[in-house]
Amino acid sequence: MPADPLHRAGNPQRSMTSPPSPGSGASAVEVRRSARRRRTVSAYREGDRTVVLIPARMSEAEEQRWVNVMLDKLAAQESKRVLGDAELVERAERLSEQYFDGRARPASVRWVTNQNTRWGSCTPAEGSIRLSHRLQGMPEYVVDYVLVHELAHLLVPGHGPNFWQLLEAYPRTERARGYLEGVVAADRLPHQPAGRDE
């Protein structure tokens, strides 16, 4: 969500920084209260933090509720944004720096539409990484997990103990794997015809 320059103007009555909610993708939340703001609440990302703008009269309980609502709203908006191939390359490079000290260097990273049974694949000899188009629209931490998984294959081709040890560096591995397992399980459920009432 782009920052609203009008909401940045003026001095907020109070600022506070708090830890993020799980899965928010930001390292901190800053709440800015404004006496001029009557009813509206808005939020935007500013670097590694999320800024939530609220009316000054809100109680602490209302503040916390609105912070959670706005974090969820931002996360939902971000998960709908589809990354292009160039952004995937940048993201892979950033993740390699963060989790593998930059040692995993892909020659190419791109979306493909011919992977319906795998989330991603890697050809270590070529340094190429391919992600299934089915990941598009999933939460960022899930896409990041698949990227980290494939980046780890550039360093360790198989799925042996050394590979899984590398993958432990990514803190949301179990959560992302659970999400993907849930998607697979949901696809296997019998689907009722549309419009049929029980």
C-alpha atoms as one frame of an Amber mdcrd trajectory, in Angstrom:
protein
   0.000   0.000   0.000   1.641   3.286  -1.003   2.333   5.766   1.751  -0.143
   8.614   1.921   1.845  11.866   2.172  -1.110  13.609   3.809  -1.009  11.153
   6.680   2.680  11.773   7.197   2.219  15.487   7.754   1.978  16.925  11.234
   3.288  15.669  14.520   1.719  12.502  15.874   0.520  12.706  19.455   2.274
   9.483  20.416   4.466   6.910  18.747   5.174   3.443  19.912   7.086   0.581
  18.458   6.090  -2.986  19.104   7.101  -6.396  17.834   5.236  -7.621  14.756
   2.505 -10.211  14.749   3.598 -13.606  13.411   3.651 -13.624   9.635   3.399
  -9.870   9.218   6.725  -9.741   7.389   7.803  -6.548   9.212  10.286  -6.255
  12.069   8.330  -3.629  14.041   5.040  -1.790  14.208   4.900   1.937  14.888
   1.558   3.398  15.923   1.052   7.101  15.317  -1.902   8.834  16.998  -3.305
  12.032  15.562  -5.815  14.467  17.089  -6.838  15.508  13.553  -7.769  11.954
  12.628 -11.379  11.280  13.676 -12.442   7.809  12.524 -10.129   6.461   9.870
  -7.262   4.037  10.365  -4.582   3.448   7.739  -1.289   1.640   7.478   1.715
   1.361   5.186   5.132  -0.273   5.081   8.151   1.941   5.682  11.318  -0.090
   5.225  11.267  -2.961   7.715   8.481  -1.518   9.827   4.768  -1.013   9.514
   3.276   2.378  10.402  -0.341   2.370  11.616  -2.130   5.733  11.813  -5.047
   5.963  14.276  -7.203   8.634  15.967  -5.750   9.941  19.246  -8.929   9.129
  21.214  -8.678   5.340  20.671  -8.277   3.136  23.720  -5.315   0.756  24.044
  -7.616  -2.216  23.325  -8.985  -0.558  20.163  -5.452   0.297  19.114  -4.314
  -3.319  19.425  -7.379  -4.584  17.555  -6.828  -2.114  14.705  -3.107  -2.880
  14.505  -3.949  -6.564  14.011  -6.649  -5.736  11.430  -4.291  -3.504   9.445
  -1.400  -6.001   9.557  -3.729  -8.688   8.198  -5.005  -6.306   5.524  -1.495
  -5.371   4.369  -0.408  -9.027   4.325  -3.459  -9.946   2.213  -2.727  -7.147
  -0.258   0.930  -8.143  -0.512   0.125 -11.820  -1.035  -1.995 -10.898  -4.086
   0.862  -9.036  -5.729   2.545 -11.225  -8.318   6.297 -10.915  -8.579   7.842
 -10.792 -12.033  10.900 -12.849 -12.979  13.233  -9.873 -12.396  11.812  -9.455
  -8.871  12.249 -13.190  -8.248  15.955 -12.878  -9.118  16.358  -9.936  -6.719
  14.490 -11.775  -4.008  16.605 -14.915  -4.479  19.800 -12.851  -4.236  18.559
 -11.192  -1.039  17.587 -14.544   0.491  20.963 -16.044  -0.463  22.725 -13.158
   1.295  20.503 -13.466   4.348  20.595 -17.248   4.829  23.646 -18.521   2.923
  26.095 -15.580   3.102  25.588 -15.074  -0.648  27.092 -18.461  -1.545  24.029
 -19.642  -3.500  24.170 -17.744  -6.789  21.470 -18.626  -9.286  22.086 -17.841
 -12.960  18.328 -17.557 -13.508  15.113 -17.603 -11.462  11.745 -17.671 -13.217
   8.110 -18.696 -13.052   7.039 -21.708 -15.116   3.618 -23.128 -15.945   4.660
 -26.744 -16.573   5.231 -27.742 -12.919   1.966 -29.041 -11.556   3.338 -31.667
  -9.190   6.277 -29.686  -7.769   6.477 -26.238  -6.211   9.958 -25.570  -7.507
  12.932 -27.144  -9.209  16.614 -26.457  -9.578  19.338 -27.531 -12.022  22.553
 -26.987 -10.033  24.834 -27.498 -13.062  23.128 -24.595 -14.846  22.320 -22.571
 -11.724  18.693 -22.297 -12.813  15.714 -22.171 -10.475  12.108 -22.516 -11.608
   9.037 -21.865  -9.460   5.570 -23.190 -10.225   3.050 -20.526 -11.217   0.754
 -22.116  -8.590   2.785 -20.274  -5.918   1.695 -16.903  -7.300  -0.648 -15.234
  -4.829   0.507 -17.362  -1.884   1.954 -15.594   1.191   5.448 -14.191   0.742
   6.942 -16.440   3.422   5.788 -19.490   1.404   7.357 -18.221  -1.836  10.504
 -17.361   0.141  10.619 -20.878   1.590  10.476 -22.443  -1.886  13.179 -20.039
  -3.094  15.398 -20.833  -0.084  14.799 -24.564  -0.673  15.921 -24.285  -4.303
  18.845 -21.994  -3.400  20.016 -24.642  -0.920  20.092 -27.122  -3.831  22.692
 -24.927  -5.536  24.928 -25.706  -2.548  23.794 -29.283  -1.809  22.090 -31.064
  -4.739  20.323 -33.886  -2.837  17.978 -34.032   0.150  20.488 -35.458   2.621
  21.250 -34.256   6.158  23.514 -31.428   4.917  20.683 -30.067   2.783  18.170
 -30.048   5.644  20.750 -28.493   7.943  21.130 -25.622   5.464  17.362 -25.192
   5.309  17.151 -24.820   9.101  18.462 -21.267   8.616  15.067 -20.192   7.269
  12.884 -19.628  10.370   9.510 -20.236   8.692  10.344 -23.600   7.134   7.830
 -25.626   9.157   5.078 -23.047   8.769   5.581 -22.827   4.993   5.699 -26.596
   4.602   2.475 -26.866   6.604   0.824 -24.288   4.346   1.869 -26.156   1.190
   0.760 -29.493   2.654  -2.618 -27.903   3.403  -2.937 -26.719  -0.210  -2.162
 -30.228  -1.487  -4.625 -31.791   0.971  -7.372 -29.328  -0.018  -6.851 -30.176
  -3.701  -7.452 -33.853  -2.891 -10.777 -33.261  -1.129 -13.900 -34.175  -3.099
 -15.498 -31.056  -4.510 -19.269 -30.538  -4.381 -20.921 -29.249  -7.551 -21.624
 -25.528  -7.368 -25.121 -24.518  -6.255 -25.987 -27.859  -4.675 -27.686 -27.521
  -1.300 -27.409 -30.257   1.326
